[in-house]
Amino acid sequence: MMTPRLRVGQIGVGYWGPNVLRAVASHSEVVVTAICDASQKTLDQIVPNYPHAKTYTDIDQMLAAVDVDAVIVALPAGMHYDVALKVLKSGKHCFVEKPLALTSRECEELIELAERKNRTLMVGHTFEYHSAVKKIKELIDGGEVGQIYNIFCQRMNLGRIRQDIDAMWNLAPHDISIALYWLSHEMPVSVRAQGFSHLPRVKAIADQTYLTMEFKSGAVVHVISSWLSPEKVRKIMLVGSKRMVTYDDVNVDSMVQIYDKGVDIDGLGSAESYGEYQHLVRTGDVTIPNIRMVEPLRTEMHHFVNCIRTGEVPISSGRSGLNVTRILEAATQSMANNGAPVALESAS
């Protein structure tokens, strides 16, 4: 007997929403049955692409519909908690764009509700589904990088200027989720951050932020997020004891480069042979691996559907979203105290 298609609705089809809707609709077992947005004009523009979808401007009316099994929430960050709570209370599976919520307490409440309702809760940490990011994870797990010393992330562009959240809450969730994924979901023991607001506005919102996370394993992660950059930068440098790796999301021809470079400590000689220089700099080949690229958003949304079908816990689960929010909360606290470090309790 043929399995009935999963009936999916989406709330919010503004800036990023149409991309998410397109990606989930590409799954052969999905039919889009409902689309909700505050703007009727936006709905009129998008609905011709989804002939089975009813349109709504009222969230409660859409959630009352019986022909919806799962809902995607693609709204401004400050609305994620309230709307996701309504989705889960209505008994529907829920996908929420990052961040899951703006406080740990809100994240925990959503996780507990999803577990109680036996519903899938997934967060839009899209880069955990990126072929290049997964390739680097394979290198790390295979021991080719060695001990991770440093992960240096830069995510900058000119805009998009937000009014609801700062550059860190807007951009850093991507890099935080990547770092936690590479570090096997180890949580930092200490977080510190600084933010700077250069643009005149009624309420000061940091348009450039610097975040540092320190881990018990010895790894240190630095994240620069900025809306004020003359060029688009999406780059991460990973420094390990054996090799170094760069991931440049803008450079499609050589997105991942593996450097056989490092510093060997007492590895090739004694103090007598090197005198005071007991650290030997090693420079070797640079390798560009062949990576079969698949659209990360499509992979992510298909994973959401498959998790609903199988009961599998999503890679970017609600708890993954909670961990990212915990770090951003601590970073916000640090920014308010001029960059003073904030310890994360019960880090694991």
CSV table of C-alpha atoms in Angstrom, one decimal:
chain,number,residue,atom,x,y,z
A,1,MET,CA,0.0,0.0,0.0
A,2,MET,CA,1.3,3.4,-0.9
A,3,THR,CA,2.3,5.6,2.0
A,4,PRO,CA,0.3,8.9,2.1
A,5,ARG,CA,2.3,12.0,1.4
A,6,LEU,CA,3.3,14.1,4.4
A,7,ARG,CA,1.1,17.3,4.5
A,8,VAL,CA,3.3,20.3,5.2
A,9,GLY,CA,2.4,23.9,6.0
A,10,GLN,CA,4.7,26.8,6.4
A,11,ILE,CA,4.4,30.0,8.5
A,12,GLY,CA,6.4,32.9,7.0
A,13,VAL,CA,7.4,33.1,3.3
A,14,GLY,CA,9.3,36.3,3.4
A,15,TYR,CA,13.1,36.7,2.9
A,16,TRP,CA,14.3,33.1,3.4
A,17,GLY,CA,11.0,31.3,3.6
A,18,PRO,CA,10.4,30.6,-0.1
A,19,ASN,CA,13.8,28.8,-0.3
A,20,VAL,CA,12.8,26.5,2.6
A,21,LEU,CA,9.4,25.8,1.2
A,22,ARG,CA,10.9,24.9,-2.2
A,23,ALA,CA,13.4,22.6,-0.6
A,24,VAL,CA,10.8,20.6,1.4
A,25,ALA,CA,8.4,20.5,-1.5
A,26,SER,CA,11.1,18.8,-3.6
A,27,HIS,CA,10.6,15.6,-1.4
A,28,SER,CA,8.6,13.1,-3.4
A,29,GLU,CA,6.5,12.2,-0.3
A,30,VAL,CA,5.5,15.8,0.6
A,31,VAL,CA,2.6,17.9,-0.5
A,32,VAL,CA,2.3,21.5,0.6
A,33,THR,CA,-1.2,22.0,1.9
A,34,ALA,CA,-1.0,25.4,3.8
A,35,ILE,CA,1.0,28.6,3.6
A,36,CYS,CA,0.6,31.4,6.1
A,37,ASP,CA,2.0,34.9,6.0
A,38,ALA,CA,0.9,38.3,7.3
A,39,SER,CA,1.0,39.7,3.8
A,40,GLN,CA,-1.7,38.7,1.4
A,41,LYS,CA,0.4,40.1,-1.5
A,42,THR,CA,3.3,37.8,-0.6
A,43,LEU,CA,0.9,34.8,-0.5
A,44,ASP,CA,-0.6,35.7,-3.9
A,45,GLN,CA,2.9,35.7,-5.4
A,46,ILE,CA,4.0,32.3,-4.0
A,47,VAL,CA,0.8,30.2,-4.0
A,48,PRO,CA,0.7,29.5,-7.8
A,49,ASN,CA,3.8,27.3,-7.2
A,50,TYR,CA,1.8,25.1,-4.8
A,51,PRO,CA,-1.5,24.2,-6.3
A,52,HIS,CA,-2.7,22.1,-3.3
A,53,ALA,CA,-2.0,24.8,-0.7
A,54,LYS,CA,-4.6,26.9,1.1
A,55,THR,CA,-3.5,30.4,2.2
A,56,TYR,CA,-3.9,32.0,5.6
A,57,THR,CA,-3.0,35.3,7.1
A,58,ASP,CA,-3.9,34.0,10.6
A,59,ILE,CA,-1.7,31.5,12.3
A,60,ASP,CA,-4.3,30.0,14.6
A,61,GLN,CA,-6.6,29.4,11.6
A,62,MET,CA,-3.9,27.5,9.8
A,63,LEU,CA,-3.0,25.4,12.8
A,64,ALA,CA,-6.7,24.4,13.2
A,65,ALA,CA,-6.6,22.9,9.8
A,66,VAL,CA,-6.9,19.1,9.8
A,67,ASP,CA,-4.9,18.6,6.5
A,68,VAL,CA,-1.5,19.6,8.0
A,69,ASP,CA,0.9,17.1,9.6
A,70,ALA,CA,4.0,19.2,9.9
A,71,VAL,CA,4.7,23.0,10.1
A,72,ILE,CA,7.8,25.0,9.1
A,73,VAL,CA,8.3,28.2,11.1
A,74,ALA,CA,10.3,30.8,9.1
A,75,LEU,CA,9.7,34.0,11.0
A,76,PRO,CA,11.8,36.6,12.7
A,77,ALA,CA,13.8,35.1,15.6
A,78,GLY,CA,11.7,36.9,18.3
A,79,MET,CA,8.6,35.0,17.1
A,80,HIS,CA,10.1,31.5,17.0
A,81,TYR,CA,9.2,30.4,20.5
A,82,ASP,CA,5.5,31.7,20.6
A,83,VAL,CA,4.7,30.2,17.2
A,84,ALA,CA,6.6,26.9,17.6
A,85,LEU,CA,4.8,26.5,21.0
A,86,LYS,CA,1.4,26.8,19.2
A,87,VAL,CA,2.5,24.4,16.5
A,88,LEU,CA,3.5,21.7,19.0
A,89,LYS,CA,0.4,22.2,21.1
A,90,SER,CA,-1.7,21.6,18.0
A,91,GLY,CA,-0.1,18.2,17.7
A,92,LYS,CA,2.0,18.9,14.6
A,93,HIS,CA,5.7,18.2,13.9
A,94,CYS,CA,7.7,21.4,13.8
A,95,PHE,CA,10.8,22.7,12.0
A,96,VAL,CA,12.1,26.1,13.3
A,97,GLU,CA,14.6,28.3,11.5
A,98,LYS,CA,17.6,29.2,13.7
A,99,PRO,CA,17.8,30.2,16.5
A,100,LEU,CA,15.3,27.9,18.1
A,101,ALA,CA,14.4,30.5,20.6
A,102,LEU,CA,16.0,33.5,22.4
A,103,THR,CA,16.3,31.9,25.8
A,104,SER,CA,17.3,28.5,27.2
A,105,ARG,CA,14.1,28.2,29.1
A,106,GLU,CA,12.1,28.7,26.0
A,107,CYS,CA,14.1,26.0,24.2
A,108,GLU,CA,13.7,23.6,27.0
A,109,GLU,CA,10.0,24.1,27.1
A,110,LEU,CA,9.7,23.4,23.3
A,111,ILE,CA,11.9,20.3,23.7
A,112,GLU,CA,9.8,18.9,26.6
A,113,LEU,CA,6.5,19.6,24.8
A,114,ALA,CA,7.7,17.9,21.6
A,115,GLU,CA,8.8,14.8,23.6
A,116,ARG,CA,5.5,14.8,25.5
A,117,LYS,CA,3.5,15.0,22.2
A,118,ASN,CA,5.9,12.5,20.5
A,119,ARG,CA,6.5,15.0,17.7
A,120,THR,CA,9.7,15.8,15.8
A,121,LEU,CA,11.3,19.1,16.6
A,122,MET,CA,14.1,20.2,14.3
A,123,VAL,CA,16.2,23.4,14.0
A,124,GLY,CA,17.5,25.0,10.8
A,125,HIS,CA,21.2,24.6,11.3
A,126,THR,CA,21.6,24.2,7.6
A,127,PHE,CA,25.4,24.0,7.5
A,128,GLU,CA,25.4,20.7,9.4
A,129,TYR,CA,24.0,19.3,6.2
A,130,HIS,CA,26.6,20.9,3.9
A,131,SER,CA,28.8,18.5,1.9
A,132,ALA,CA,32.0,20.4,2.7
A,133,VAL,CA,31.3,20.6,6.4
A,134,LYS,CA,30.5,16.9,6.5
A,135,LYS,CA,33.8,16.2,4.6
A,136,ILE,CA,35.8,18.0,7.3
A,137,LYS,CA,34.0,16.1,10.0
A,138,GLU,CA,35.1,12.9,8.3
A,139,LEU,CA,38.7,14.2,8.4
A,140,ILE,CA,38.5,15.0,12.1
A,141,ASP,CA,36.9,11.7,13.0
A,142,GLY,CA,39.4,9.8,10.9
A,143,GLY,CA,42.3,11.4,12.9
A,144,GLU,CA,43.8,13.2,9.9
A,145,VAL,CA,43.6,16.7,11.6
A,146,GLY,CA,44.8,15.5,15.0
A,147,GLN,CA,44.0,17.4,18.2
A,148,ILE,CA,42.0,20.5,17.3
A,149,TYR,CA,43.7,23.7,18.6
A,150,ASN,CA,41.7,26.5,17.0
A,151,ILE,CA,38.6,27.1,14.8
A,152,PHE,CA,38.5,30.6,13.4
A,153,CYS,CA,35.2,31.6,11.7
A,154,GLN,CA,34.4,34.7,9.7
A,155,ARG,CA,30.9,35.4,8.5
A,156,MET,CA,30.6,38.9,7.1
A,157,ASN,CA,28.8,40.8,4.4
A,158,LEU,CA,27.4,44.3,3.7
A,159,GLY,CA,23.9,43.8,5.3
A,160,ARG,CA,21.3,42.4,5.6
A,161,ILE,CA,20.7,44.9,8.5
A,162,ARG,CA,18.3,43.5,11.1
A,163,GLN,CA,16.3,45.5,13.6
A,164,ASP,CA,15.2,42.6,15.8
A,165,ILE,CA,18.5,40.9,16.7
A,166,ASP,CA,22.2,41.8,16.5
A,167,ALA,CA,24.7,40.4,14.1
A,168,MET,CA,25.8,37.7,16.5
A,169,TRP,CA,22.3,36.2,16.9
A,170,ASN,CA,21.7,36.6,13.2
A,171,LEU,CA,25.0,35.1,11.8
A,172,ALA,CA,26.9,33.2,14.6
A,173,PRO,CA,24.4,30.3,15.0
A,174,HIS,CA,25.7,28.9,11.7
A,175,ASP,CA,29.3,28.9,12.9
A,176,ILE,CA,28.5,27.8,16.4
A,177,SER,CA,26.6,24.8,15.1
A,178,ILE,CA,29.4,23.9,12.7
A,179,ALA,CA,32.0,24.1,15.5
A,180,LEU,CA,29.9,22.0,17.9
A,181,TYR,CA,29.3,19.4,15.1
A,182,TRP,CA,33.0,19.2,14.4
A,183,LEU,CA,33.8,18.9,18.2
A,184,SER,CA,31.3,16.0,18.6
A,185,HIS,CA,28.8,18.3,20.4
A,186,GLU,CA,31.2,19.2,23.2
A,187,MET,CA,30.0,22.3,24.9
A,188,PRO,CA,32.4,25.2,25.8
A,189,VAL,CA,33.3,25.8,29.5
A,190,SER,CA,33.7,29.5,28.9
A,191,VAL,CA,32.3,32.1,26.6
A,192,ARG,CA,33.2,35.7,26.1
A,193,ALA,CA,32.1,38.3,23.5
A,194,GLN,CA,32.2,41.9,22.5
A,195,GLY,CA,29.8,43.8,20.2
A,196,PHE,CA,30.0,47.2,18.5
A,197,SER,CA,27.2,49.3,17.0
A,198,HIS,CA,28.4,51.7,14.3
A,199,LEU,CA,25.1,52.5,12.7
A,200,PRO,CA,22.8,55.2,14.2
A,201,ARG,CA,19.5,53.8,15.4
A,202,VAL,CA,17.1,54.3,18.2
A,203,LYS,CA,18.1,51.1,19.9
A,204,ALA,CA,21.8,50.2,19.8
A,205,ILE,CA,22.1,46.8,18.0
A,206,ALA,CA,25.6,45.4,17.5
A,207,ASP,CA,26.4,45.2,13.8
A,208,GLN,CA,29.8,43.6,14.4
A,209,THR,CA,30.6,41.0,17.1
A,210,TYR,CA,33.5,38.9,18.3
A,211,LEU,CA,32.8,35.7,20.1
A,212,THR,CA,35.3,33.3,21.7
A,213,MET,CA,34.5,29.9,23.1
A,214,GLU,CA,37.0,27.8,25.2
A,215,PHE,CA,36.6,24.0,25.5
A,216,LYS,CA,37.8,21.5,28.1
A,217,SER,CA,39.5,19.6,25.3
A,218,GLY,CA,41.8,22.6,24.7
A,219,ALA,CA,40.1,23.8,21.5
A,220,VAL,CA,39.3,27.5,21.1
A,221,VAL,CA,36.7,28.8,18.7
A,222,HIS,CA,36.6,32.4,17.5
A,223,VAL,CA,33.6,33.7,15.6
A,224,ILE,CA,33.5,37.1,13.8
A,225,SER,CA,30.0,38.2,12.7
A,226,SER,CA,29.5,41.5,10.8
A,227,TRP,CA,26.9,43.3,8.6
A,228,LEU,CA,29.6,45.9,7.6
A,229,SER,CA,32.0,44.3,5.2
A,230,PRO,CA,33.0,45.4,1.7
A,231,GLU,CA,32.9,41.8,0.6
A,232,LYS,CA,31.1,38.6,1.4
A,233,VAL,CA,33.2,36.4,3.6
A,234,ARG,CA,32.1,32.9,4.7
A,235,LYS,CA,35.4,31.3,5.8
A,236,ILE,CA,36.6,28.9,8.6
A,237,MET,CA,40.2,28.0,9.4
A,238,LEU,CA,40.7,24.8,11.4
A,239,VAL,CA,44.1,24.3,13.0
A,240,GLY,CA,45.0,20.9,14.2
A,241,SER,CA,48.1,19.2,15.6
A,242,LYS,CA,48.6,17.2,12.3
A,243,ARG,CA,47.0,19.3,9.6
A,244,MET,CA,45.2,22.6,9.0
A,245,VAL,CA,42.0,22.9,6.9
A,246,THR,CA,40.2,25.8,5.4
A,247,TYR,CA,36.5,25.9,4.4
A,248,ASP,CA,35.6,28.8,2.1
A,249,ASP,CA,31.9,28.7,1.2
A,250,VAL,CA,32.3,31.5,-1.3
A,251,ASN,CA,35.1,29.7,-3.2
A,252,VAL,CA,33.2,27.1,-5.1
A,253,ASP,CA,36.2,25.7,-7.0
A,254,SER,CA,38.3,24.9,-3.9
A,255,MET,CA,35.8,25.1,-1.0
A,256,VAL,CA,37.9,22.8,1.2
A,257,GLN,CA,41.7,22.8,1.3
A,258,ILE,CA,43.8,20.5,3.5
A,259,TYR,CA,47.2,21.8,4.4
A,260,ASP,CA,50.0,19.5,5.5
A,261,LYS,CA,51.3,22.2,7.8
A,262,GLY,CA,52.0,22.5,11.5
A,263,VAL,CA,54.4,22.9,14.3
A,264,ASP,CA,56.2,19.7,15.5
A,265,ILE,CA,57.2,19.9,19.1
A,266,ASP,CA,60.4,18.0,19.9
A,267,GLY,CA,59.5,15.8,17.0
A,268,LEU,CA,62.6,15.9,14.9
A,269,GLY,CA,65.6,16.3,17.0
A,270,SER,CA,66.9,17.3,20.4
A,271,ALA,CA,67.8,20.5,22.1
A,272,GLU,CA,71.4,19.9,21.1
A,273,SER,CA,70.6,19.7,17.4
A,274,TYR,CA,68.2,22.7,17.3
A,275,GLY,CA,69.6,24.8,20.2
A,276,GLU,CA,66.8,27.0,21.5
A,277,TYR,CA,64.5,26.1,18.5
A,278,GLN,CA,62.7,23.0,19.7
A,279,HIS,CA,59.6,23.7,17.6
A,280,LEU,CA,60.0,22.8,14.0
A,281,VAL,CA,57.6,24.4,11.5
A,282,ARG,CA,56.5,21.8,8.9
A,283,THR,CA,55.3,22.8,5.5
A,284,GLY,CA,53.9,20.1,3.1
A,285,ASP,CA,51.4,19.7,0.3
A,286,VAL,CA,48.0,21.4,-0.1
A,287,THR,CA,45.2,19.0,-1.1
A,288,ILE,CA,41.9,20.0,-2.5
A,289,PRO,CA,39.5,17.0,-2.1
A,290,ASN,CA,36.8,16.2,-4.6
A,291,ILE,CA,33.5,16.8,-2.9
A,292,ARG,CA,30.2,15.9,-4.4
A,293,MET,CA,28.1,19.0,-3.6
A,294,VAL,CA,24.4,18.7,-2.8
A,295,GLU,CA,22.2,21.6,-1.8
A,296,PRO,CA,22.4,21.7,2.0
A,297,LEU,CA,18.9,23.2,2.4
A,298,ARG,CA,17.4,20.4,0.3
A,299,THR,CA,19.3,17.8,2.3
A,300,GLU,CA,18.2,19.4,5.6
A,301,MET,CA,14.5,19.5,4.6
A,302,HIS,CA,14.5,15.9,3.3
A,303,HIS,CA,16.1,14.9,6.6
A,304,PHE,CA,13.2,16.6,8.5
A,305,VAL,CA,10.7,14.6,6.4
A,306,ASN,CA,12.6,11.3,6.9
A,307,CYS,CA,12.8,11.9,10.7
A,308,ILE,CA,9.1,12.3,10.9
A,309,ARG,CA,8.6,9.1,8.9
A,310,THR,CA,11.1,7.0,10.8
A,311,GLY,CA,11.1,8.5,14.3
A,312,GLU,CA,14.8,9.2,14.0
A,313,VAL,CA,16.2,12.0,16.1
A,314,PRO,CA,17.3,14.9,13.8
A,315,ILE,CA,20.9,15.8,13.4
A,316,SER,CA,20.0,19.4,14.3
A,317,SER,CA,17.5,18.4,17.0
A,318,GLY,CA,15.8,20.7,19.6
A,319,ARG,CA,18.7,19.9,22.0
A,320,SER,CA,21.1,21.1,19.3
A,321,GLY,CA,19.2,24.3,19.1
A,322,LEU,CA,19.3,24.6,22.9
A,323,ASN,CA,23.1,24.3,23.0
A,324,VAL,CA,23.4,27.1,20.4
A,325,THR,CA,21.1,29.3,22.4
A,326,ARG,CA,22.9,28.6,25.7
A,327,ILE,CA,26.1,29.9,24.1
A,328,LEU,CA,24.5,33.0,22.6
A,329,GLU,CA,22.9,33.8,25.9
A,330,ALA,CA,26.3,33.6,27.7
A,331,ALA,CA,27.8,35.7,24.9
A,332,THR,CA,25.1,38.3,25.3
A,333,GLN,CA,25.8,38.4,29.0
A,334,SER,CA,29.5,38.8,28.3
A,335,MET,CA,28.9,41.7,25.9
A,336,ALA,CA,26.9,43.5,28.5
A,337,ASN,CA,29.9,43.2,30.9
A,338,ASN,CA,32.5,44.5,28.5
A,339,GLY,CA,33.7,41.0,27.3
A,340,ALA,CA,34.1,39.4,30.7
A,341,PRO,CA,34.1,35.6,30.4
A,342,VAL,CA,31.0,33.7,31.3
A,343,ALA,CA,31.2,30.1,32.6
A,344,LEU,CA,28.8,27.6,31.3
A,345,GLU,CA,27.7,25.2,34.0
A,346,SER,CA,27.3,21.5,33.4
A,347,ALA,CA,29.0,21.8,30.0
A,348,SER,CA,29.3,18.5,28.3
